[in-house]
Short mmCIF file of C-alpha atoms in Angstrom, two decimals:
data_model
loop_
_atom_site.label_atom_id
_atom_site.label_comp_id
_atom_site.label_asym_id
_atom_site.label_seq_id
_atom_site.Cartn_x
_atom_site.Cartn_y
_atom_site.Cartn_z
CA UNK A 12 14.48 5.84 -4.36
CA UNK A 13 13.45 5.52 -0.70
CA UNK A 14 13.82 2.18 0.80
CA UNK A 15 11.89 1.00 4.12
CA UNK A 16 12.60 -2.27 5.80
CA UNK A 17 10.73 -3.63 8.87
CA UNK A 18 10.29 -6.99 10.35
CA UNK A 19 8.09 -8.79 12.71
CA UNK A 20 7.59 -12.10 14.55
CA UNK A 21 4.42 -13.99 14.18
CA UNK A 22 3.26 -16.67 16.44
CA UNK A 23 2.24 -18.93 13.58
CA UNK A 24 3.80 -21.52 11.43
CA UNK A 25 5.58 -20.55 8.20
CA UNK A 26 2.79 -22.39 6.05
CA UNK A 27 -0.01 -20.32 7.63
CA UNK A 28 1.69 -16.93 7.35
CA UNK A 29 2.46 -17.87 3.59
CA UNK A 30 -1.11 -18.81 3.02
CA UNK A 31 -2.49 -15.53 4.53
CA UNK A 32 -0.23 -13.54 2.40
CA UNK A 33 -0.93 -15.52 -0.80
CA UNK A 34 -4.57 -15.01 -0.35
CA UNK A 35 -4.33 -11.47 -2.37
CA UNK A 36 -7.75 -10.45 -1.38
CA UNK A 37 -6.42 -9.88 2.02
CA UNK A 38 -4.18 -7.03 0.87
CA UNK A 39 -6.46 -4.19 1.47
CA UNK A 40 -6.55 -5.54 5.25
CA UNK A 41 -3.17 -4.67 5.69
CA UNK A 42 -1.89 -2.28 3.15
CA UNK A 43 -3.28 1.15 3.93
CA UNK A 44 -2.46 2.56 0.42
CA UNK A 45 -4.69 -0.07 -1.21
CA UNK A 46 -8.48 0.14 -0.71
CA UNK A 47 -9.63 -2.67 -3.22
CA UNK A 48 -7.72 -5.30 -4.61
CA UNK A 49 -9.05 -7.98 -7.19
CA UNK A 50 -6.99 -10.78 -8.97
CA UNK A 51 -7.65 -10.33 -12.67
CA UNK A 52 -5.18 -13.11 -13.86
CA UNK A 53 -3.08 -15.82 -12.25
CA UNK A 54 -0.75 -18.61 -13.67
CA UNK A 55 1.63 -20.53 -11.53
CA UNK A 56 3.66 -18.16 -9.44
CA UNK A 57 2.57 -14.85 -10.86
CA UNK A 58 -0.79 -13.02 -10.49
CA UNK A 59 -1.94 -9.60 -11.68
CA UNK A 60 -4.04 -7.64 -9.24
CA UNK A 61 -6.36 -4.71 -10.09
CA UNK A 62 -6.11 -2.14 -7.28
CA UNK A 63 -7.13 1.14 -6.35
CA UNK A 64 -6.47 3.57 -3.27
CA UNK A 65 -4.89 6.60 -2.17
CA UNK A 66 -1.28 7.61 -1.83
CA UNK A 67 -0.32 11.09 -0.18
CA UNK A 68 -4.03 11.99 -0.52
CA UNK A 69 -4.44 11.39 -4.14
CA UNK A 70 -6.25 8.64 -5.47
CA UNK A 71 -4.62 6.16 -7.87
CA UNK A 72 -5.72 3.06 -9.72
CA UNK A 73 -3.52 0.42 -11.60
CA UNK A 74 -2.38 -3.34 -12.09
CA UNK A 75 -0.14 -4.72 -9.72
CA UNK A 76 2.26 -7.74 -10.81
CA UNK A 77 2.75 -10.28 -7.97
CA UNK A 78 5.42 -12.88 -8.04
CA UNK A 79 5.23 -15.39 -5.28
CA UNK A 80 8.53 -16.44 -4.17
CA UNK A 81 10.13 -19.79 -3.04
CA UNK A 82 10.35 -18.80 0.77
CA UNK A 83 6.35 -18.52 0.72
CA UNK A 84 6.11 -14.65 0.42
CA UNK A 85 5.93 -12.73 -2.65
CA UNK A 86 7.08 -9.66 -4.50
CA UNK A 87 4.81 -6.86 -5.90
CA UNK A 88 5.28 -3.81 -8.23
CA UNK A 89 2.59 -1.37 -8.21
CA UNK A 90 1.94 2.18 -9.70
CA UNK A 91 0.93 4.71 -7.09
CA UNK A 92 -0.82 7.13 -9.60
CA UNK A 93 1.67 9.49 -11.37
CA UNK A 94 3.43 10.31 -8.12
CA UNK A 95 5.40 7.05 -7.58
CA UNK A 96 6.18 3.36 -8.36
CA UNK A 97 6.21 1.02 -5.39
CA UNK A 98 8.29 -2.22 -5.31
CA UNK A 99 7.57 -4.44 -2.18
CA UNK A 100 8.78 -7.65 -0.99
CA UNK A 101 7.42 -9.98 1.99
CA UNK A 102 9.86 -12.44 2.81
CA UNK A 103 9.21 -15.22 5.58
CA UNK A 104 11.35 -17.66 7.47
CA UNK A 105 10.61 -20.26 10.19
CA UNK A 106 12.00 -19.35 13.72
CA UNK A 107 11.58 -21.49 17.15
CA UNK A 108 7.84 -21.01 17.90
CA UNK A 109 6.64 -18.93 14.87
CA UNK A 110 7.81 -17.04 11.69
CA UNK A 111 9.67 -13.88 10.88
CA UNK A 112 8.15 -11.66 8.48
CA UNK A 113 10.49 -9.03 6.58
CA UNK A 114 9.01 -6.54 4.51
CA UNK A 115 10.81 -4.23 2.20
CA UNK A 116 9.25 -1.26 0.32
CA UNK A 117 11.08 0.62 -2.31
CA UNK A 118 9.46 4.09 -3.58
CA UNK A 119 10.54 5.50 -6.84
CA UNK A 120 9.73 9.04 -7.20
CA UNK A 121 10.06 11.49 -9.73
CA UNK A 122 12.93 14.00 -9.69
CA UNK A 123 11.05 16.94 -8.26
CA UNK A 124 9.74 15.00 -5.09
CA UNK A 125 13.11 13.31 -4.25
CA UNK A 126 14.07 16.56 -1.87
CA UNK A 127 11.04 15.70 0.15
CA UNK A 128 11.80 12.01 0.67
CA UNK A 129 13.47 12.57 4.15
CA UNK A 130 10.10 14.21 5.39
CA UNK A 131 8.17 10.95 4.16
CA UNK A 132 10.60 8.51 5.35
CA UNK A 133 9.12 8.39 9.01
CA UNK A 134 5.46 8.30 8.02
CA UNK A 135 6.12 5.53 5.63
CA UNK A 136 8.17 3.55 8.33
CA UNK A 137 5.22 3.73 10.69
CA UNK A 138 2.94 2.91 7.93
CA UNK A 139 5.10 -0.42 7.35
CA UNK A 140 5.15 -1.19 10.84
CA UNK A 141 1.37 -0.96 11.17
CA UNK A 142 0.89 -3.10 7.95
CA UNK A 143 3.17 -5.88 9.72
CA UNK A 144 1.03 -5.59 12.69
CA UNK A 145 -2.17 -6.36 10.55
CA UNK A 146 -0.53 -8.99 8.78
CA UNK A 147 0.54 -10.73 12.24
CA UNK A 148 -3.14 -10.32 13.55
CA UNK A 149 -4.38 -11.72 10.27
CA UNK A 150 -2.11 -14.93 10.22
CA UNK A 151 -2.47 -15.56 13.79
CA UNK A 152 -6.22 -15.51 13.52
CA UNK A 153 -5.96 -17.94 10.38
CA UNK A 154 -3.53 -20.21 12.63
CA UNK A 155 -6.12 -20.55 15.50
CA UNK A 156 -8.82 -21.06 13.00
CA UNK A 157 -6.91 -23.87 11.31
CA UNK A 158 -6.06 -25.56 14.78
CA UNK A 159 -9.71 -25.18 15.95
CA UNK A 160 -11.00 -26.95 12.56
CA UNK A 161 -8.17 -29.71 13.25
CA UNK A 162 -9.50 -30.08 16.94
CA UNK A 163 -12.99 -30.54 15.70
CA UNK A 164 -12.10 -33.16 13.21
CA UNK A 165 -10.84 -35.17 15.98
CA UNK A 166 -13.93 -34.94 17.97
#
């Protein structure tokens, strides 16, 4: 198993970051391995998302299981074709002036690919940092839109 952890500070309230993350149709906007995502079922704190994309250059399609967490983030488990299985977690907490988002990815590879994990680690870390940057942009844009909406209501 290969584990990647990264974090970023977002200039938006925790509730707004949570709202952005929990809108699962946004996943292809920030997750480079997912090109399409459609919620196929949802009940309370769990959803199932039909997703497709590319991983290590190979096309894959499958259903992701998403569980929303108490902190406003979520955990997801997804097949990445026949090459790997991914467990991902997004944890959020408030800090002065914003929110810290921590993202952890656990890649489960078949035995024959494990010797190459150290080669993949740097690329996966850069991809996770890019992903957090896209989430930051999306959540901050949502925060600005909500602020403008509130200002317009007051006028």
